[in-house]
Coordinates of C-alpha atoms and ligand atoms in Angstrom, one line a residue:
X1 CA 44.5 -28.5 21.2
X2 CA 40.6 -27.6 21.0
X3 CA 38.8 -24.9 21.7
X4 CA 34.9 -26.3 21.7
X5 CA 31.6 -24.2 21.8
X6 CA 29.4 -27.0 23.7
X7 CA 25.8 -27.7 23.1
X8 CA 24.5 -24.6 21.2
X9 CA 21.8 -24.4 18.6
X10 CA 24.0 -24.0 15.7
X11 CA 22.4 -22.6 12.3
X12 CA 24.1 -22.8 9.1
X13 CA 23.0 -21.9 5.8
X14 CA 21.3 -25.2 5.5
X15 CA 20.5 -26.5 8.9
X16 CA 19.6 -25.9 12.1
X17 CA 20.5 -28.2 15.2
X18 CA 22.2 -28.6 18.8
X19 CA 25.4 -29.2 18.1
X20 CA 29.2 -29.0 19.1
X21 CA 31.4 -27.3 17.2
X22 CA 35.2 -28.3 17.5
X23 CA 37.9 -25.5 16.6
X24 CA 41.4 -26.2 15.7
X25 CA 44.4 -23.7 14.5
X26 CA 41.6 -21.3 13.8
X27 CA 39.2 -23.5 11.8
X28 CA 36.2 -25.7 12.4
X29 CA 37.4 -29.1 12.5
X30 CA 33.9 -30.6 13.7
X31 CA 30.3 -30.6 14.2
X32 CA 29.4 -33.3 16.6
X33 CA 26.5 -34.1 18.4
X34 CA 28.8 -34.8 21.3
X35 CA 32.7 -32.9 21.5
X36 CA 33.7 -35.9 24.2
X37 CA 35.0 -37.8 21.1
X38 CA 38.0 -36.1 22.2
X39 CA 39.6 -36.5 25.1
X40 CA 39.0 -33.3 28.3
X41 CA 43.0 -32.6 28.3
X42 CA 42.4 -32.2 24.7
X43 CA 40.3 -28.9 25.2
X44 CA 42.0 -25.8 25.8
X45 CA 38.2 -23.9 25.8
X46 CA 35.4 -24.7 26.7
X47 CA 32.5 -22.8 25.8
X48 CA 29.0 -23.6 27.5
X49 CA 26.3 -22.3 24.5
X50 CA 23.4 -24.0 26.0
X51 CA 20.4 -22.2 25.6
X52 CA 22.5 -19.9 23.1
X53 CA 22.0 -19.5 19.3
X54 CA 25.2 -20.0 17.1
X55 CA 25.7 -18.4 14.1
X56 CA 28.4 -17.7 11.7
X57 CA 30.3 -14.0 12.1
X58 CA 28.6 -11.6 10.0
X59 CA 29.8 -10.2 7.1
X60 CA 29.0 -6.9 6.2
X61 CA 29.6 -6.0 2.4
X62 CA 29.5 -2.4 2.1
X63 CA 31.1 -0.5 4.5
X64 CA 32.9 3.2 4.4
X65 CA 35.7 3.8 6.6
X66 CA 37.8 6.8 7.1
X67 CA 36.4 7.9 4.2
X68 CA 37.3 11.1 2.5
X69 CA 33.6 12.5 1.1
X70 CA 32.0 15.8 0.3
X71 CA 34.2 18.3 1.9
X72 CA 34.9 15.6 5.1
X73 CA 35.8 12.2 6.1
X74 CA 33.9 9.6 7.6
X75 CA 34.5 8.9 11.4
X76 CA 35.1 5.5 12.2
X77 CA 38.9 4.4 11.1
X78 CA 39.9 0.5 10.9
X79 CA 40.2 0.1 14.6
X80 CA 36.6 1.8 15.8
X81 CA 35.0 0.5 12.8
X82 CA 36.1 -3.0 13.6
X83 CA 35.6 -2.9 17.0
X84 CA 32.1 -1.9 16.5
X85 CA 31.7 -4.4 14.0
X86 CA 33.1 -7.3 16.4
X87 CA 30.2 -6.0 19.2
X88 CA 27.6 -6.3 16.8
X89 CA 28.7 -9.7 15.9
X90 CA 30.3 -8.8 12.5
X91 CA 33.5 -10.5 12.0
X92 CA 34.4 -9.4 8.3
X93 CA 33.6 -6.3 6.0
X94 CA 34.0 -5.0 2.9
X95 CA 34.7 -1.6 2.3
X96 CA 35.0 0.8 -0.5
X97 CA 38.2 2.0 -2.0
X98 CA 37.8 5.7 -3.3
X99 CA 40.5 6.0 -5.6
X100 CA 41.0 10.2 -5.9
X101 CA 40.8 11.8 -9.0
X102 CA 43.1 11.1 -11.6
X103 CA 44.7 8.2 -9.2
X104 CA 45.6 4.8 -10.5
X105 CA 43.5 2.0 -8.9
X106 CA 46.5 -0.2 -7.4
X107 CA 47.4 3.3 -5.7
X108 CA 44.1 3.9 -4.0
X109 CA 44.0 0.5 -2.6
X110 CA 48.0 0.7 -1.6
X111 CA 45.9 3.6 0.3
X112 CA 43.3 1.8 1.9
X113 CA 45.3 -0.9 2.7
X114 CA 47.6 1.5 5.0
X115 CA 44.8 2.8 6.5
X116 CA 43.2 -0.9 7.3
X117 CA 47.0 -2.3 8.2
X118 CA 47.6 -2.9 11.7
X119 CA 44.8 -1.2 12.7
X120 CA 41.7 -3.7 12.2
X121 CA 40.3 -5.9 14.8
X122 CA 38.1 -7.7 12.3
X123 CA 38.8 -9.2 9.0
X124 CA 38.3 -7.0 6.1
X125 CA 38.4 -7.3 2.0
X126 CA 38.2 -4.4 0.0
X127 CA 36.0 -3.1 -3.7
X128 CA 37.3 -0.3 -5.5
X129 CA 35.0 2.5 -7.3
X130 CA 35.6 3.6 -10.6
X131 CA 35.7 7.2 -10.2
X132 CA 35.8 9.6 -13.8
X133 CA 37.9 9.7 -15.6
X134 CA 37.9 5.8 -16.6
X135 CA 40.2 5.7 -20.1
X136 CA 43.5 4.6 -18.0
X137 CA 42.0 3.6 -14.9
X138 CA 40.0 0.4 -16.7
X139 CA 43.5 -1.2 -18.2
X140 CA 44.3 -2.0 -14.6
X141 CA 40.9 -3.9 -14.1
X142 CA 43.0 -7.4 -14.8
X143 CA 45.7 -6.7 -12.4
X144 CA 43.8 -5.4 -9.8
X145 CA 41.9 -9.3 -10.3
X146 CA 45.4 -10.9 -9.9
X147 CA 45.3 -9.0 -6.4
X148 CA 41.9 -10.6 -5.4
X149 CA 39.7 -7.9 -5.8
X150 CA 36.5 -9.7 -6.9
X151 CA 34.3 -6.1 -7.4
X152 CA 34.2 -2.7 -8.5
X153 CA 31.4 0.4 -7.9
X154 CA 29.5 2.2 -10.0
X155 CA 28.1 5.4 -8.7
X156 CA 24.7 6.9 -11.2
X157 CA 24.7 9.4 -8.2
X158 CA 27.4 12.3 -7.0
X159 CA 27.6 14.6 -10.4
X160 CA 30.2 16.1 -10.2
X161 CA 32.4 13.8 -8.2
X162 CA 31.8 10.4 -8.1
X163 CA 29.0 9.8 -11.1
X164 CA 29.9 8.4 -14.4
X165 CA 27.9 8.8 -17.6
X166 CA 26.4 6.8 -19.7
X167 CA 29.6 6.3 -22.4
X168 CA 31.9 5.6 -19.5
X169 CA 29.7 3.1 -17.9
X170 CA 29.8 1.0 -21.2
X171 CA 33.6 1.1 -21.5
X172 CA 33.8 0.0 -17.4
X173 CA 30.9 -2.9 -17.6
X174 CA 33.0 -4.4 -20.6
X175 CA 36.4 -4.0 -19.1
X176 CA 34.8 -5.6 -15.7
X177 CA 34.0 -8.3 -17.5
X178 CA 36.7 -8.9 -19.1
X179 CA 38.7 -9.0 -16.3
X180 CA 36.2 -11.3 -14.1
X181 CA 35.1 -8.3 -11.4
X182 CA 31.8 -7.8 -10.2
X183 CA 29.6 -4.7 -11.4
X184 CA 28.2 -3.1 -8.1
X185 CA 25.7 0.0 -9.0
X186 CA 24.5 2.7 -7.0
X187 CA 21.2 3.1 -9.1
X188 CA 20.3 6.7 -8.7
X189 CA 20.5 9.9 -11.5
X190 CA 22.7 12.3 -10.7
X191 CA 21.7 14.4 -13.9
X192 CA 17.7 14.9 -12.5
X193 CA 19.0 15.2 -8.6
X194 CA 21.1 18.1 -10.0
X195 CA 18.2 19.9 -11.3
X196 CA 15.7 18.9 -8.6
X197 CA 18.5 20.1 -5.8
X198 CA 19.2 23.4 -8.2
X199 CA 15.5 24.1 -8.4
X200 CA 15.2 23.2 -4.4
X201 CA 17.1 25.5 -3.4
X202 CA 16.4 28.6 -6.1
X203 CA 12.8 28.4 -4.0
X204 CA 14.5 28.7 -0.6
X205 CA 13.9 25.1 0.2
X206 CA 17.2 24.5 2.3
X207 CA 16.1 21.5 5.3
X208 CA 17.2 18.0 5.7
X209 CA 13.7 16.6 4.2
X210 CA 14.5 18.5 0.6
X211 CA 17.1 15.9 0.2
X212 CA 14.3 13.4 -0.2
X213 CA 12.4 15.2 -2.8
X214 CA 15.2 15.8 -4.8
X215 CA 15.7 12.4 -4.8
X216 CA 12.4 10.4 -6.0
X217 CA 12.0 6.7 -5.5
X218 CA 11.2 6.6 -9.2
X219 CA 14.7 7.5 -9.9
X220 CA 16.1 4.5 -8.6
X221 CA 13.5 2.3 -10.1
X222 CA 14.5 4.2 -13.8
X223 CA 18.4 3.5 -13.3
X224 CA 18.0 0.2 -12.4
X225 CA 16.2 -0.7 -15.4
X226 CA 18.6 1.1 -17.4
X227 CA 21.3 -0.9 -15.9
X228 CA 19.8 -4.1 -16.5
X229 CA 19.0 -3.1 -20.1
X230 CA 22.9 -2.9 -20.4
X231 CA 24.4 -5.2 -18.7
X232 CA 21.8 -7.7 -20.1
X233 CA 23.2 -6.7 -23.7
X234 CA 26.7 -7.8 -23.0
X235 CA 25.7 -11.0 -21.0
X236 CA 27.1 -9.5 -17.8
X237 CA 25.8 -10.0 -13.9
X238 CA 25.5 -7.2 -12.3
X239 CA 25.1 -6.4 -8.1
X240 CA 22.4 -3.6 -6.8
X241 CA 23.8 -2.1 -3.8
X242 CA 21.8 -0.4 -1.2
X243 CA 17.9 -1.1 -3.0
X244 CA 15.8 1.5 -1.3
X245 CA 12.6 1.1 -3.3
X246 CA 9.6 -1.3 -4.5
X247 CA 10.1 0.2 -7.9
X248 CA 13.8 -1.1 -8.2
X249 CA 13.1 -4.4 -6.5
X250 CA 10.4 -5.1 -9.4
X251 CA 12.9 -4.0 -12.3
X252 CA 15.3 -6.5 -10.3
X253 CA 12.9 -9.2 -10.1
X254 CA 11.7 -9.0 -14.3
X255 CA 15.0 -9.0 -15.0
X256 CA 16.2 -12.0 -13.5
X257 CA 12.4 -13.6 -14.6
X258 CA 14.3 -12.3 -17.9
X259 CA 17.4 -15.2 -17.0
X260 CA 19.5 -12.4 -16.1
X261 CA 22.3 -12.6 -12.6
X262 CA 21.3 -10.1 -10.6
X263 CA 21.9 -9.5 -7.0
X264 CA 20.2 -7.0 -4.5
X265 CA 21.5 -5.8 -1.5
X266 CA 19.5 -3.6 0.9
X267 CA 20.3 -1.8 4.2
X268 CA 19.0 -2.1 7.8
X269 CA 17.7 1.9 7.6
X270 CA 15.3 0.7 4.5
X271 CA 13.4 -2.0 6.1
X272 CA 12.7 0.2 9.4
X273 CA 13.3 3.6 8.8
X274 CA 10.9 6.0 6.8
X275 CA 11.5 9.6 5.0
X276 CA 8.9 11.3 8.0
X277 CA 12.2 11.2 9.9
X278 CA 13.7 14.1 7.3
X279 CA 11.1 16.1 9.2
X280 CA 12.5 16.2 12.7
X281 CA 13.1 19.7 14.0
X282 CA 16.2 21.6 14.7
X283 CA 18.1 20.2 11.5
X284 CA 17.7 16.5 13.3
X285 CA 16.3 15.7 9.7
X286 CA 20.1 15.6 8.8
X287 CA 21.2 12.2 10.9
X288 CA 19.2 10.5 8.4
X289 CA 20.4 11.8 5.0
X290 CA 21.9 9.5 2.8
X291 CA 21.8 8.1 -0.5
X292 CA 19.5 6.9 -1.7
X293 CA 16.8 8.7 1.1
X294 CA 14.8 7.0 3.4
X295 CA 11.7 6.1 1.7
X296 CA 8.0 5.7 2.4
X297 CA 6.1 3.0 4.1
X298 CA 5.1 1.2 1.0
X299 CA 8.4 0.3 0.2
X300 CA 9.4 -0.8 3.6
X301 CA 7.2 -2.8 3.3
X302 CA 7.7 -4.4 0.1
X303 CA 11.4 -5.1 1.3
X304 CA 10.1 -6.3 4.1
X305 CA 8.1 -8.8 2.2
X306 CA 11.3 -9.0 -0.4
X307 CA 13.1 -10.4 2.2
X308 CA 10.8 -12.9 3.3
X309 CA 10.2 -14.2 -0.2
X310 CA 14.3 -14.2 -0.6
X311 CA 14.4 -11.8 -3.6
X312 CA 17.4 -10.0 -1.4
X313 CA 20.6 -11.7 -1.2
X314 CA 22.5 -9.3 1.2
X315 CA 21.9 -7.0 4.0
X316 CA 24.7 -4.8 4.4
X317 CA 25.0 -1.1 6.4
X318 CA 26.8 1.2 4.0
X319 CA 28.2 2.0 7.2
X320 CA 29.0 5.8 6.7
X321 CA 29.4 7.9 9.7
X322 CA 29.2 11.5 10.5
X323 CA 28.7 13.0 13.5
X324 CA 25.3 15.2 13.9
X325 CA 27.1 17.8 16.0
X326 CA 30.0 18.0 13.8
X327 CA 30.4 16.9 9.8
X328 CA 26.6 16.8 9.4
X329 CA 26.7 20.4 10.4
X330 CA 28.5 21.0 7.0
X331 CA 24.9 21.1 5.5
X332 CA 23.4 23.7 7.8
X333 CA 21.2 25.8 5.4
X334 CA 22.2 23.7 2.6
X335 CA 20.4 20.2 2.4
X336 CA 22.9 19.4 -0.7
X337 CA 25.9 20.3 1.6
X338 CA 25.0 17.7 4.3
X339 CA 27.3 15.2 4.1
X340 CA 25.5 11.4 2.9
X341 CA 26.2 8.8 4.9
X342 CA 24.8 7.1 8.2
X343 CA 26.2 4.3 10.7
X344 CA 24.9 0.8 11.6
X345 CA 27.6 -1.7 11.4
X346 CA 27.1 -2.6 15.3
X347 CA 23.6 -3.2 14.8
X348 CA 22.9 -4.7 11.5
X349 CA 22.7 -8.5 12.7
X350 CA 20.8 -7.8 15.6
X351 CA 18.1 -5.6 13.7
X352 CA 17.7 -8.4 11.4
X353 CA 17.8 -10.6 14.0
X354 CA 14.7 -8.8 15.8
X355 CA 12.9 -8.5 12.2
X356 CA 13.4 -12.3 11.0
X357 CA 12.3 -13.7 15.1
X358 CA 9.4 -11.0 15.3
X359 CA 8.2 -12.4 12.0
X360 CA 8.9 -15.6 12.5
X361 CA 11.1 -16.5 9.4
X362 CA 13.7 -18.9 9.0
X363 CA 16.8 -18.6 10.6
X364 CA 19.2 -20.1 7.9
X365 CA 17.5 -17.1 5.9
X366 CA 19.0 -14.7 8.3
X367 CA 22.5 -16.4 8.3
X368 CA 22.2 -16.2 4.4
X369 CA 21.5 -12.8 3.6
X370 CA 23.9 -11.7 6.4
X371 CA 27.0 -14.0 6.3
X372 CA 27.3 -16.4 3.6
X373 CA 25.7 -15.2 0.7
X374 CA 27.9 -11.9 0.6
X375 CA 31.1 -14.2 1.2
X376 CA 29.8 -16.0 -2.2
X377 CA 28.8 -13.2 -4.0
X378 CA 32.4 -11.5 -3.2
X379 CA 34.5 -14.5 -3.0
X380 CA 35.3 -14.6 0.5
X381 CA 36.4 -18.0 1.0
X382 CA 35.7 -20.7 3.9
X383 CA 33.7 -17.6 5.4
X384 CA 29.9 -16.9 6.3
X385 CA 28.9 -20.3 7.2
X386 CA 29.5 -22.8 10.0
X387 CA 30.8 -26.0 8.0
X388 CA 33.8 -28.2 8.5
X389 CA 37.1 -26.3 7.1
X390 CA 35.3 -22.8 7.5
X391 CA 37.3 -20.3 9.6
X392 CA 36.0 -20.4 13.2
X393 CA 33.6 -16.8 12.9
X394 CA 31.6 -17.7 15.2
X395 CA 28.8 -15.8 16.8
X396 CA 27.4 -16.9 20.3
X397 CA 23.6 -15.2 20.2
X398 CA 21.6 -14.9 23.8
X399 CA 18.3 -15.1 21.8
X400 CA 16.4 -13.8 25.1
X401 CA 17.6 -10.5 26.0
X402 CA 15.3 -7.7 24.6
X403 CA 17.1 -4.5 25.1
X404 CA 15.9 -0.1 23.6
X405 CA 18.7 0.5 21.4
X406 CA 20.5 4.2 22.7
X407 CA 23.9 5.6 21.7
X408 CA 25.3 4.8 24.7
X409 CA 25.1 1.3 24.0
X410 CA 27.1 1.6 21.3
X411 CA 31.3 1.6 20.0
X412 CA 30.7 3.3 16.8
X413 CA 32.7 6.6 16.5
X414 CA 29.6 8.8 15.9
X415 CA 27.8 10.7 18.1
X416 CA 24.2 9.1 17.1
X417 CA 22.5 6.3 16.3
X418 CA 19.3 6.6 13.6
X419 CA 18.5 3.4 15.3
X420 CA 17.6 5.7 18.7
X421 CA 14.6 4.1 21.0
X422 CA 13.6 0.8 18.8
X423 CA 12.9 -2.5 21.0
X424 CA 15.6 -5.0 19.3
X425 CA 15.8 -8.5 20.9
X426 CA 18.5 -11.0 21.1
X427 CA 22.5 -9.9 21.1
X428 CA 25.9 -11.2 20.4
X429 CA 27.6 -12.6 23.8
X430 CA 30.3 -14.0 22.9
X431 CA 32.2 -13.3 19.5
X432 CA 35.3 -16.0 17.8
X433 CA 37.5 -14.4 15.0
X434 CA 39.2 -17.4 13.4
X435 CA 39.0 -19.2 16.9
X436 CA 40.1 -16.3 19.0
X437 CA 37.3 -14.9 21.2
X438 CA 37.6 -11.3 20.7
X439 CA 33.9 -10.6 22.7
X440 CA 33.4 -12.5 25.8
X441 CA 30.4 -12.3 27.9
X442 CA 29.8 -9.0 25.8
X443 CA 33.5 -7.5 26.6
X444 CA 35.7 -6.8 24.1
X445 CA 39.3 -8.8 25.0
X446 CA 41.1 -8.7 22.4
X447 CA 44.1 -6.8 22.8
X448 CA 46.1 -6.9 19.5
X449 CA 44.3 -5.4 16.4
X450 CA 44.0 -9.1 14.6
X451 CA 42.4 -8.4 11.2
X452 CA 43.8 -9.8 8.2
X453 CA 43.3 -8.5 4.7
X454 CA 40.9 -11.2 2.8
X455 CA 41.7 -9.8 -0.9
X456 CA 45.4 -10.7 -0.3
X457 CA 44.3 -14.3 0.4
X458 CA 42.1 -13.8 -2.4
X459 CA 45.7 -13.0 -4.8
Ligands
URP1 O1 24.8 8.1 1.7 C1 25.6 7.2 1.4 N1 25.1 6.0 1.0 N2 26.9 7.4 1.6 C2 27.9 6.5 1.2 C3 28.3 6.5 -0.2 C4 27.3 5.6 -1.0 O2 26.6 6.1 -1.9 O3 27.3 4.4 -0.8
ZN2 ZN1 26.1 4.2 -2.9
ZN3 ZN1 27.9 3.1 0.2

């Protein structure tokens, strides 16, 4: 029995046409220019898309749920993440295992698997940072591969905490390679953020917009080349997470000129927010402080353009929520204290979705950078693309609407949007997680938390 989306303007990664799409046990079984090859009594759903845009179910490849960081945790859990997510027309993420210190790696992701278990609405895979100290934890880099995780995180920022030096980045790039999993960096330099943030606040410089000086766009653009200069010694590729400046998007660019595999992933906030924001009154500065900071004009504009040209292969949120009145507070008097972190995994496809039609590029673009390049890059199999055998993620897009985006909008557990007040067009209507509708109409019906754990399909 068929469930058929009827007569929508389907766009894959390769094509775009009006087409049928034919769903059966979860998967798409056809692509027809007409679904009455089958009989009526055949159809258990029918689903008018005329006029509609179709797209695969996002994928979102950086996410940070229920999170424990700086002194608090993030705010979404499994369930309002997901939820979110499914509004927004994101049927899959990826999210960040934390492993605590001194904890084995197969622990931290028995941990994050309990806290996804049961509770997700979407689908959800899982990388794992490699947190200091690495001597034990990178032995259990080839079984944690036998369990499908395809990537691990580097953090250059977070001294202290997260950050690893220069020795221990060696030991982890070889052992990743090794063992087949994917280098993610967080380009930063925790070393010169320490001593801008020491000197910061020795001068009495306490606000939200300090946490932009003390972290210069020249930074990222310095560790990034460093990174490449490594990884391009032992052969190895290597994935750029959250690029927030032209200066790192050039290094990324030589170096692949130079025949090295390398990937760049930006964020929603970096192609429309700028660092003026750090400036709003009454400690508003803090809703935007994350790492690495908003950034100038220039380079929003150069990612802009970076997209356009297809130097980006993902656009992912780092979805990290904290709420203004609340966790954010943490950093009241203290810019360094604010917890990093903002949300946006309900809005990321249709922010892109407003910046690709207001420019007029391609939409197969948009349904690479957002759906099926991240489930190549990260292994995510028959997902991220509307093709015959694919699971049924399927997105049903009312291109028309034009809507301000407010809070109140929203399903994200957080009590503010960064994205407050900007005109965004088009919106998910109708949303298909392996052939269930979870969205209709814009309603959320799904009443059994139906997210499966990718990596263990991945084992
Ligand atoms: O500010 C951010 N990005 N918080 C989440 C952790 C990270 O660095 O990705
Ligand atoms: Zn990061
Ligand atoms: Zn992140």
């Amino acid at each position: 029995m068929y469930t058929v989306i009827a007569n929508g303007f389907v766009i894959s990664s390769e094509e775009a046409k009006i087409a049928d799409i034919i769903i059966d046990n979860g998967k798409i079984v056809a692509i027809s220019e007409s679904y009455r090859t089958i009989t009526e009594n055949q159809v258990v759903e029918l689903i008018d898309a005329s006029g509609k845009i179709v797209f695969p179910g996002g994928i979102d490849a950086h996410t940070h749920i229920d999170m424990p960081f700086m002194g608090t945790f993030s705010t979404d859990d499994f369930k309002t993440g997901s939820i979110a997510a499914l509004y927004g027309g994101t049927t899959s993420f990826i999210d960040y295992v934390i492993p605590s210190k001194n904890q084995s790696l197969s622990g931290a992701l028995i941990d994050w698997k309990r806290k996804a278990e049961g509770k997700s609405y979407a689908d959800y895979s899982f990388h794992i940072a490699i947190v200091p100290p690495v001597d034990n934890i990178i032995n259990e880099f080839d079984l944690l591969a036998q369990k499908g995780i395809k990537s691990i995180k580097c953090f250059l920022a977070y001294k202290n905490a997260l950050m690893l030096n220069e020795a221990d980045l060696h030991k982890v790039f070889k052992a990743a390679h090794q063992a087949g999993l994917l280098v993610c960096i967080h380009a930063e330099s925790g070393e010169e953020i320490e001593l801008n943030t020491n000197e910061l606040l020795s001068e009495g410089k306490t606000e939200p917009y300090c946490h932009a000086v003390s972290r210069p766009a020249e930074l990222e653009g310095t560790a990034v080349a460093s990174v490449i200069k490594i990884a391009e010694g032992m052969g190895i590729p290597i994935y750029f997470v959250h690029v927030s400046t032209a200066d790192a998007m050039i290094n990324i660019i030589e170096g692949r000129n130079a025949g090295n595999t390398i990937y760049a992933e930006t964020c929603p906030q970096y192609l429309y927010l700028s660092e003026n924001l750090y400036k709003e009154p009454n400690f508003e500065g803090a809703k935007y402080v994350m790492s690495p900071p908003l950034r100038s004009s220039e380079h929003l504009e150069t990612l802009r353009a970076s997209i356009e040209a297809n130097y980006i292969d993902v656009v992912a949120t780092d979805h990290c929520p904290f709420n203004f009145n609340k966790e954010k507070q943490i950093g009241l008097g203290n810019f360094s204290k604010i917890p990093n972190g903002i949300p946006g995994i309900e809005l990321r496809m249709m922010l892109m979705f407003s910046l690709f039609k207001k420019n007029g590029w391609k939409l197969t673009d948009f349904v690479k950078i957002n759906c099926t390049n991240p489930a190549k890059i990260f292994g995510l199999n028959n997902k991220g693309d509307i093709k015959t055998g694919y699971d049924a993620d399927i997105v049903i897009w009312n291109p028309s609407v034009s809507q301000q985006i407010s809070k109140k909008m929203l399903h994200e557990n957080v009590d503010y949007t960064p994205f407050e007040g900007y005109e965004i067009s088009g919106m998910p209507e109708t949303v298909l997680l392996r052939g269930n509708i979870v969205i209709k109409d814009g309603k959320f019906i799904c009443d059994a938390p139906i997210g499966i754990c990718l990596t263990d399909q991945l084992s």
